[in-house]
Amino acid sequence: MKAIKNSGLVVFILGLFIFTALLFEGRYELSQETFDTIVASKGYKSELFTNRMQDELVGVSFGSSVAMSNGIVSALEEVNQLHKEAQEWDKVIWDKPHNLAYEFMKPSLSGMVTQNQALFWWLTFGLGILGSLLFILPNVVLLGPAGIKNNGIFQSAATNRGWIGVFSFLYLTGFYLLLYFRPEYILNWVTVLDPVSKALSGNAASQWFLYGFLYCTVMTVMAIRMFIKYRHNAYQMLRTAVVLFFQIAFAFMIPEILVRFNMPYFDFKNAWPLDYDFFFDWNINSLIASGNIGVFMFVWGVVLTLIIVPVMVYFFGKRWYCSWVCGCGGLAETLGDPYRQLSSKTLTSWKIERYLIHGVLVFAILMTAMTLYTYFSGVDTLLGIKTYDLQYYYGFLIGSVFSGVIGTGFYPIMGNRVWCRFGCPLAAYMGIVQKFKSRFRITTNGGQCISCGNCSTYCEQGIDVRSYAQKGQNIVRSSCVGCGVCAAVCPRGVLKLENGPVQNRVDASPTLLGNDIDLLQQIKERN
Amino acid sequence: MKHVVIIGNGISGVTAARHIRKLSDAKITIVSGESKYFFSRTALMYVFMGHMKFEHTQPYENWFWKKNRIDLLEGYVSYIATDNKEVVLEDGSTIAYDSLIIATGSKPNKFGWPGQDLKGVQGLYSKQDLEQLEANAKESKHAVIVGGGLIGIELAEMLHTRKIPVTFLVREDSFWNKVLPNQESALINKEIRSNGIDLRLSTNLVEIVSDEQGRAKAVTTDKGETIACDIVGLTAGVRPNIDFLKKTKIDIGRGVLVNRFLETNCKDVYAIGDCAEQQEPIDERRAVEAVWYTGRMMGETVARTICGNPTQYKPGHWFNSAKFFDIEYQTYGWVWALPRENEARFYWEHASGKKSIHISFDKKTHEFIGINTFGIRLRHERFDSWLRQKAKVETVLEQLKDANFDPEFYAAHESEILEKFNRDFDANLRVAPKSWKRIFSKNQV
């Protein structure tokens, strides 16, 4: 068993190595035909740009993505600079430089990978999946009988911020930086998935298809790990299966299939303000332009945020979304599970958390309000702030850097719910409902707590669960995503997630906790 | 300002300090030689197993003590001059007190076994014991544990997670059967063995054999066997940690003798927690109770007394819990190892052999007396309420769903349990649906 596990590790590392090496494979040559097609479809009016591209890039063979990207980006920026100085605004090209580079370079790529997409799928994704499964499946035997087996977690370099943790942090962060800001460097990864994408939506893969596919793959593999680890715990099994289903069906498959049938790409479970561009003009316009189905999607999105989300939080707590439906939560609960113990439990972290997450919520609301104001009034500036700038900075700072690079990249350092805990505006919104109007609570079982601290240690949201449990108080916290792991790791059966009557929700049981006070006697004394 | 000195920073002493701070403005000093900051002793095993780091066992952040004006003093107490109201530390310094709380806990029993002080031989109680175990486990090939109680089985689990083979010597003919009835004891025997522990029942330690360096290399048993080992865990119970009081005027028996107000024979000196011995036993409880929960209750009680509201220690209905490898155990009320004259028993065990409940009730009146539950979590408040109401066993069983505390979606066993009861006692009970109204009714009791 141990040997199988180790060979799995070797296979996985080999897959990861090939995957990484693909960044450096292939040649890039932009053909005249491709160039003309793209320029025509974009309707660029800048001859300077066309000429410069013709002179320096079209027909030239580049050995590295970086060199070609630099050529395109500097051409674009320098030409734009000249147009702006000359105030030729119609000639300025407003596309983001690296997205433009991506568009020119994707069809320019040739090499081993483009000729052997299936082979390289197996050598990267295939080996990665196979290796992971070989590494994970022997746990059925190696972990021993079903039960909580957190043995060695704080003695391992992978799960206790050791060198493996630091490496994972750098790799994940690097991946997100490339995905968001240098997509033209990862064309081989995208290319490997072209056949899969074509089968689904009919289109070639994009970097977002790569992300979606990788996301589902990683979640599936790590969900198998969860199923083994928590095979004694029905709550964990069911929750993991459901969140995986929502990711694969709702976040990945359905949108792709919608596109295949010429309908808008739409994730039915993604609620504003997590889905921060839902009210952006291009989204509203594209939905309305798609006829009845688009209008339905728009109405659904509004109803989801305004009615379904708060009503469900009232009945079940925000866990119904965060731990059962949400894609971010799904990744955190599968890929992130090995890191849950790294979230900080200090009071200082809690203070930072409250400022940050509510700050992001306010930012999202202001940005959306501005967007709608602009949409209906046509005025694009208010109090000297441009709606577009606000959207741009929200997208960049919150949408990309916070939720992606930090939110996931920092799993191995700060725990698996960095985004959900500190940044997600939807979590903040649901948290307010959960705190003040919900049937959900974690009940503390009388006086049974022994203050061991397993609950606090394994709370991914950094809640000091023990501080409530040892006082006999129920836990009602806006940040609780109801993952149920506190109750799972408790060795004395002290915690239970439940939905019950709102009265008595935050209830301490002093008589069970401490000395058996004679209540009648106390009343008499007071009188 | 009144000065309260507390010796010992375990759950009892720290609970006392916290409640004194809530109730008064007194100066509070906690003296401890074991560690500067309070930690949860019950969690030491999880540090060794890698579930936690030591810092996670500390329920309060380090700033807590200063903020709440609780002074922490590191050192061991060697003598208490009750006439001058002074505590003398090992380094010779003294501290004057107005009120003194002794909360020094327990230490592992040693029964004069030959070789009990060799290297590699240790108990498991303190932070220092954990550090010693960490050192002993480094190159260990085999461990022997002597003593079949809660600490023994914890130590077995700890070493097992480090892949160190364990032989577990238990004096009784079944694990912990002075406390657990036969059925539950047998269930735990199975659990121990299925985890790969070499459990030897009815086996006593005779001698620990030394190598040339004064290190344990083997043990011999009363079955004539010699078992090679490099760690010997002595876990044959604990006793009050009160040797430093022998020369003082404070009366001691097994522990520090206290009355119901937790007062000793010396004025303004109190004792709480594991080290206290009740002069008049409280209902069925033992005079010395080395239990987390009772330590906490005594701490709260003594705080009231010291802050001017003399309060008797009244611990209410007995409850306790433990975990044996993967099987959780909870108990409410009393289920003795052997039924008493007036008691009838009802036992149900799940086909998996990992879940069971055992109920004790009065033969004649059918009053519910107590329950042991293994592998099923039960709601403390429900059982406390039933015990207060002197509910009948039939009520408890019919409303058992109210008391279930397992996570959502877990398999329910109430119908199966009631069917068994109906068969055993020729009854006709039916499972009542869970009722939040009844669950919250405790407030009216």
PDB file of N, CA, C and O in Angstrom, chain A residues 418-458:
ATOM      1  N   VAL A 418      -9.431  31.608   2.645  1.00  0.00           N
ATOM      2  CA  VAL A 418      -8.927  32.986   2.699  1.00  0.00           C
ATOM      3  C   VAL A 418      -9.924  33.932   2.034  1.00  0.00           C
ATOM      4  O   VAL A 418     -10.316  34.957   2.593  1.00  0.00           O
ATOM      5  N   TRP A 419     -10.379  33.569   0.843  1.00  0.00           N
ATOM      6  CA  TRP A 419     -11.332  34.415   0.114  1.00  0.00           C
ATOM      7  C   TRP A 419     -12.684  34.446   0.836  1.00  0.00           C
ATOM      8  O   TRP A 419     -13.230  35.506   1.090  1.00  0.00           O
ATOM      9  N   CYS A 420     -13.182  33.273   1.180  1.00  0.00           N
ATOM     10  CA  CYS A 420     -14.513  33.182   1.787  1.00  0.00           C
ATOM     11  C   CYS A 420     -14.568  33.924   3.118  1.00  0.00           C
ATOM     12  O   CYS A 420     -15.577  34.483   3.490  1.00  0.00           O
ATOM     13  N   ARG A 421     -13.452  33.912   3.829  1.00  0.00           N
ATOM     14  CA  ARG A 421     -13.425  34.502   5.157  1.00  0.00           C
ATOM     15  C   ARG A 421     -13.186  36.004   5.117  1.00  0.00           C
ATOM     16  O   ARG A 421     -13.829  36.755   5.837  1.00  0.00           O
ATOM     17  N   PHE A 422     -12.239  36.430   4.260  1.00  0.00           N
ATOM     18  CA  PHE A 422     -11.820  37.828   4.293  1.00  0.00           C
ATOM     19  C   PHE A 422     -12.397  38.665   3.152  1.00  0.00           C
ATOM     20  O   PHE A 422     -12.373  39.886   3.231  1.00  0.00           O
ATOM     21  N   GLY A 423     -12.860  37.989   2.071  1.00  0.00           N
ATOM     22  CA  GLY A 423     -13.172  38.794   0.907  1.00  0.00           C
ATOM     23  C   GLY A 423     -14.558  38.667   0.294  1.00  0.00           C
ATOM     24  O   GLY A 423     -15.058  39.625  -0.289  1.00  0.00           O
ATOM     25  N   CYS A 424     -15.180  37.521   0.404  1.00  0.00           N
ATOM     26  CA  CYS A 424     -16.377  37.296  -0.424  1.00  0.00           C
ATOM     27  C   CYS A 424     -17.548  38.181   0.009  1.00  0.00           C
ATOM     28  O   CYS A 424     -18.052  38.059   1.124  1.00  0.00           O
ATOM     29  N   PRO A 425     -18.025  39.060  -0.877  1.00  0.00           N
ATOM     30  CA  PRO A 425     -19.120  39.949  -0.498  1.00  0.00           C
ATOM     31  C   PRO A 425     -20.445  39.202  -0.313  1.00  0.00           C
ATOM     32  O   PRO A 425     -21.286  39.620   0.487  1.00  0.00           O
ATOM     33  N   LEU A 426     -20.609  38.093  -1.039  1.00  0.00           N
ATOM     34  CA  LEU A 426     -21.835  37.306  -0.858  1.00  0.00           C
ATOM     35  C   LEU A 426     -21.827  36.652   0.525  1.00  0.00           C
ATOM     36  O   LEU A 426     -22.850  36.602   1.212  1.00  0.00           O
ATOM     37  N   ALA A 427     -20.651  36.181   0.939  1.00  0.00           N
ATOM     38  CA  ALA A 427     -20.525  35.592   2.273  1.00  0.00           C
ATOM     39  C   ALA A 427     -20.820  36.638   3.337  1.00  0.00           C
ATOM     40  O   ALA A 427     -21.452  36.349   4.359  1.00  0.00           O
ATOM     41  N   ALA A 428     -20.382  37.880   3.091  1.00  0.00           N
ATOM     42  CA  ALA A 428     -20.649  38.957   4.046  1.00  0.00           C
ATOM     43  C   ALA A 428     -22.152  39.208   4.152  1.00  0.00           C
ATOM     44  O   ALA A 428     -22.704  39.326   5.252  1.00  0.00           O
ATOM     45  N   TYR A 429     -22.807  39.272   2.999  1.00  0.00           N
ATOM     46  CA  TYR A 429     -24.261  39.494   2.946  1.00  0.00           C
ATOM     47  C   TYR A 429     -25.002  38.369   3.678  1.00  0.00           C
ATOM     48  O   TYR A 429     -25.828  38.602   4.566  1.00  0.00           O
ATOM     49  N   MET A 430     -24.656  37.129   3.345  1.00  0.00           N
ATOM     50  CA  MET A 430     -25.329  36.001   3.996  1.00  0.00           C
ATOM     51  C   MET A 430     -24.985  35.942   5.482  1.00  0.00           C
ATOM     52  O   MET A 430     -25.804  35.532   6.300  1.00  0.00           O
ATOM     53  N   GLY A 431     -23.762  36.369   5.812  1.00  0.00           N
ATOM     54  CA  GLY A 431     -23.340  36.371   7.210  1.00  0.00           C
ATOM     55  C   GLY A 431     -24.211  37.279   8.056  1.00  0.00           C
ATOM     56  O   GLY A 431     -24.569  36.949   9.193  1.00  0.00           O
ATOM     57  N   ILE A 432     -24.579  38.419   7.491  1.00  0.00           N
ATOM     58  CA  ILE A 432     -25.430  39.354   8.233  1.00  0.00           C
ATOM     59  C   ILE A 432     -26.791  38.710   8.494  1.00  0.00           C
ATOM     60  O   ILE A 432     -27.323  38.764   9.599  1.00  0.00           O
ATOM     61  N   VAL A 433     -27.324  38.047   7.457  1.00  0.00           N
ATOM     62  CA  VAL A 433     -28.616  37.364   7.634  1.00  0.00           C
ATOM     63  C   VAL A 433     -28.468  36.250   8.675  1.00  0.00           C
ATOM     64  O   VAL A 433     -29.287  36.104   9.584  1.00  0.00           O
ATOM     65  N   GLN A 434     -27.384  35.478   8.547  1.00  0.00           N
ATOM     66  CA  GLN A 434     -27.176  34.341   9.448  1.00  0.00           C
ATOM     67  C   GLN A 434     -27.065  34.784  10.902  1.00  0.00           C
ATOM     68  O   GLN A 434     -27.573  34.152  11.809  1.00  0.00           O
ATOM     69  N   LYS A 435     -26.394  35.904  11.087  1.00  0.00           N
ATOM     70  CA  LYS A 435     -26.168  36.376  12.457  1.00  0.00           C
ATOM     71  C   LYS A 435     -27.479  36.850  13.085  1.00  0.00           C
ATOM     72  O   LYS A 435     -27.750  36.563  14.246  1.00  0.00           O
ATOM     73  N   PHE A 436     -28.293  37.569  12.308  1.00  0.00           N
ATOM     74  CA  PHE A 436     -29.432  38.231  12.929  1.00  0.00           C
ATOM     75  C   PHE A 436     -30.773  37.549  12.698  1.00  0.00           C
ATOM     76  O   PHE A 436     -31.711  37.778  13.445  1.00  0.00           O
ATOM     77  N   LYS A 437     -30.885  36.735  11.651  1.00  0.00           N
ATOM     78  CA  LYS A 437     -32.193  36.144  11.379  1.00  0.00           C
ATOM     79  C   LYS A 437     -32.021  34.787  10.724  1.00  0.00           C
ATOM     80  O   LYS A 437     -32.073  34.662   9.503  1.00  0.00           O
ATOM     81  N   SER A 438     -31.785  33.771  11.528  1.00  0.00           N
ATOM     82  CA  SER A 438     -31.609  32.447  10.949  1.00  0.00           C
ATOM     83  C   SER A 438     -31.923  31.386  11.990  1.00  0.00           C
ATOM     84  O   SER A 438     -31.805  31.623  13.195  1.00  0.00           O
ATOM     85  N   ARG A 439     -32.337  30.220  11.490  1.00  0.00           N
ATOM     86  CA  ARG A 439     -32.590  29.098  12.396  1.00  0.00           C
ATOM     87  C   ARG A 439     -31.317  28.294  12.661  1.00  0.00           C
ATOM     88  O   ARG A 439     -31.299  27.398  13.506  1.00  0.00           O
ATOM     89  N   PHE A 440     -30.248  28.618  11.958  1.00  0.00           N
ATOM     90  CA  PHE A 440     -29.022  27.824  12.066  1.00  0.00           C
ATOM     91  C   PHE A 440     -28.186  28.206  13.290  1.00  0.00           C
ATOM     92  O   PHE A 440     -28.048  29.373  13.608  1.00  0.00           O
ATOM     93  N   ARG A 441     -27.638  27.234  13.943  1.00  0.00           N
ATOM     94  CA  ARG A 441     -26.662  27.448  15.003  1.00  0.00           C
ATOM     95  C   ARG A 441     -25.844  26.169  15.169  1.00  0.00           C
ATOM     96  O   ARG A 441     -26.252  25.103  14.691  1.00  0.00           O
ATOM     97  N   ILE A 442     -24.692  26.291  15.835  1.00  0.00           N
ATOM     98  CA  ILE A 442     -23.988  25.077  16.266  1.00  0.00           C
ATOM     99  C   ILE A 442     -24.288  24.950  17.752  1.00  0.00           C
ATOM    100  O   ILE A 442     -23.905  25.809  18.540  1.00  0.00           O
ATOM    101  N   THR A 443     -25.001  23.907  18.095  1.00  0.00           N
ATOM    102  CA  THR A 443     -25.394  23.726  19.489  1.00  0.00           C
ATOM    103  C   THR A 443     -24.228  23.136  20.277  1.00  0.00           C
ATOM    104  O   THR A 443     -23.542  22.237  19.800  1.00  0.00           O
ATOM    105  N   THR A 444     -24.018  23.677  21.473  1.00  0.00           N
ATOM    106  CA  THR A 444     -23.025  23.121  22.387  1.00  0.00           C
ATOM    107  C   THR A 444     -23.736  22.170  23.330  1.00  0.00           C
ATOM    108  O   THR A 444     -24.785  22.506  23.887  1.00  0.00           O
ATOM    109  N   ASN A 445     -23.159  21.011  23.498  1.00  0.00           N
ATOM    110  CA  ASN A 445     -23.827  19.969  24.275  1.00  0.00           C
ATOM    111  C   ASN A 445     -23.571  20.127  25.770  1.00  0.00           C
ATOM    112  O   ASN A 445     -22.695  19.488  26.338  1.00  0.00           O
ATOM    113  N   GLY A 446     -24.378  20.999  26.394  1.00  0.00           N
ATOM    114  CA  GLY A 446     -24.326  21.151  27.841  1.00  0.00           C
ATOM    115  C   GLY A 446     -22.928  21.443  28.336  1.00  0.00           C
ATOM    116  O   GLY A 446     -22.264  22.364  27.871  1.00  0.00           O
ATOM    117  N   GLY A 447     -22.454  20.624  29.274  1.00  0.00           N
ATOM    118  CA  GLY A 447     -21.162  20.880  29.899  1.00  0.00           C
ATOM    119  C   GLY A 447     -20.089  19.911  29.447  1.00  0.00           C
ATOM    120  O   GLY A 447     -19.070  19.754  30.112  1.00  0.00           O
ATOM    121  N   GLN A 448     -20.286  19.239  28.288  1.00  0.00           N
ATOM    122  CA  GLN A 448     -19.369  18.158  27.920  1.00  0.00           C
ATOM    123  C   GLN A 448     -18.030  18.620  27.351  1.00  0.00           C
ATOM    124  O   GLN A 448     -17.144  17.809  27.123  1.00  0.00           O
ATOM    125  N   CYS A 449     -17.846  19.918  27.109  1.00  0.00           N
ATOM    126  CA  CYS A 449     -16.600  20.369  26.480  1.00  0.00           C
ATOM    127  C   CYS A 449     -15.406  20.211  27.423  1.00  0.00           C
ATOM    128  O   CYS A 449     -15.472  20.570  28.587  1.00  0.00           O
ATOM    129  N   ILE A 450     -14.302  19.682  26.885  1.00  0.00           N
ATOM    130  CA  ILE A 450     -13.073  19.554  27.666  1.00  0.00           C
ATOM    131  C   ILE A 450     -12.013  20.540  27.187  1.00  0.00           C
ATOM    132  O   ILE A 450     -10.830  20.370  27.460  1.00  0.00           O
ATOM    133  N   SER A 451     -12.408  21.551  26.440  1.00  0.00           N
ATOM    134  CA  SER A 451     -11.495  22.616  25.995  1.00  0.00           C
ATOM    135  C   SER A 451     -10.278  22.103  25.237  1.00  0.00           C
ATOM    136  O   SER A 451      -9.235  22.738  25.256  1.00  0.00           O
ATOM    137  N   CYS A 452     -10.383  20.966  24.575  1.00  0.00           N
ATOM    138  CA  CYS A 452      -9.191  20.399  23.931  1.00  0.00           C
ATOM    139  C   CYS A 452      -8.734  21.255  22.761  1.00  0.00           C
ATOM    140  O   CYS A 452      -7.550  21.348  22.478  1.00  0.00           O
ATOM    141  N   GLY A 453      -9.699  21.871  22.051  1.00  0.00           N
ATOM    142  CA  GLY A 453      -9.313  22.799  20.988  1.00  0.00           C
ATOM    143  C   GLY A 453      -9.265  22.197  19.594  1.00  0.00           C
ATOM    144  O   GLY A 453      -8.871  22.868  18.652  1.00  0.00           O
ATOM    145  N   ASN A 454      -9.687  20.940  19.432  1.00  0.00           N
ATOM    146  CA  ASN A 454      -9.744  20.379  18.076  1.00  0.00           C
ATOM    147  C   ASN A 454     -10.662  21.206  17.179  1.00  0.00           C
ATOM    148  O   ASN A 454     -10.358  21.444  16.018  1.00  0.00           O
ATOM    149  N   CYS A 455     -11.793  21.635  17.738  1.00  0.00           N
ATOM    150  CA  CYS A 455     -12.772  22.388  16.942  1.00  0.00           C
ATOM    151  C   CYS A 455     -12.162  23.674  16.412  1.00  0.00           C
ATOM    152  O   CYS A 455     -12.252  23.971  15.218  1.00  0.00           O
ATOM    153  N   SER A 456     -11.523  24.439  17.299  1.00  0.00           N
ATOM    154  CA  SER A 456     -10.927  25.706  16.874  1.00  0.00           C
ATOM    155  C   SER A 456      -9.798  25.457  15.883  1.00  0.00           C
ATOM    156  O   SER A 456      -9.679  26.147  14.873  1.00  0.00           O
ATOM    157  N   THR A 457      -8.965  24.465  16.170  1.00  0.00           N
ATOM    158  CA  THR A 457      -7.825  24.185  15.296  1.00  0.00           C
ATOM    159  C   THR A 457      -8.280  23.895  13.871  1.00  0.00           C
ATOM    160  O   THR A 457      -7.681  24.372  12.916  1.00  0.00           O
ATOM    161  N   TYR A 458      -9.357  23.128  13.718  1.00  0.00           N
ATOM    162  CA  TYR A 458      -9.772  22.709  12.381  1.00  0.00           C
ATOM    163  C   TYR A 458     -10.861  23.587  11.775  1.00  0.00           C
ATOM    164  O   TYR A 458     -11.381  23.280  10.710  1.00  0.00           O
TER     165      TYR A 458
END
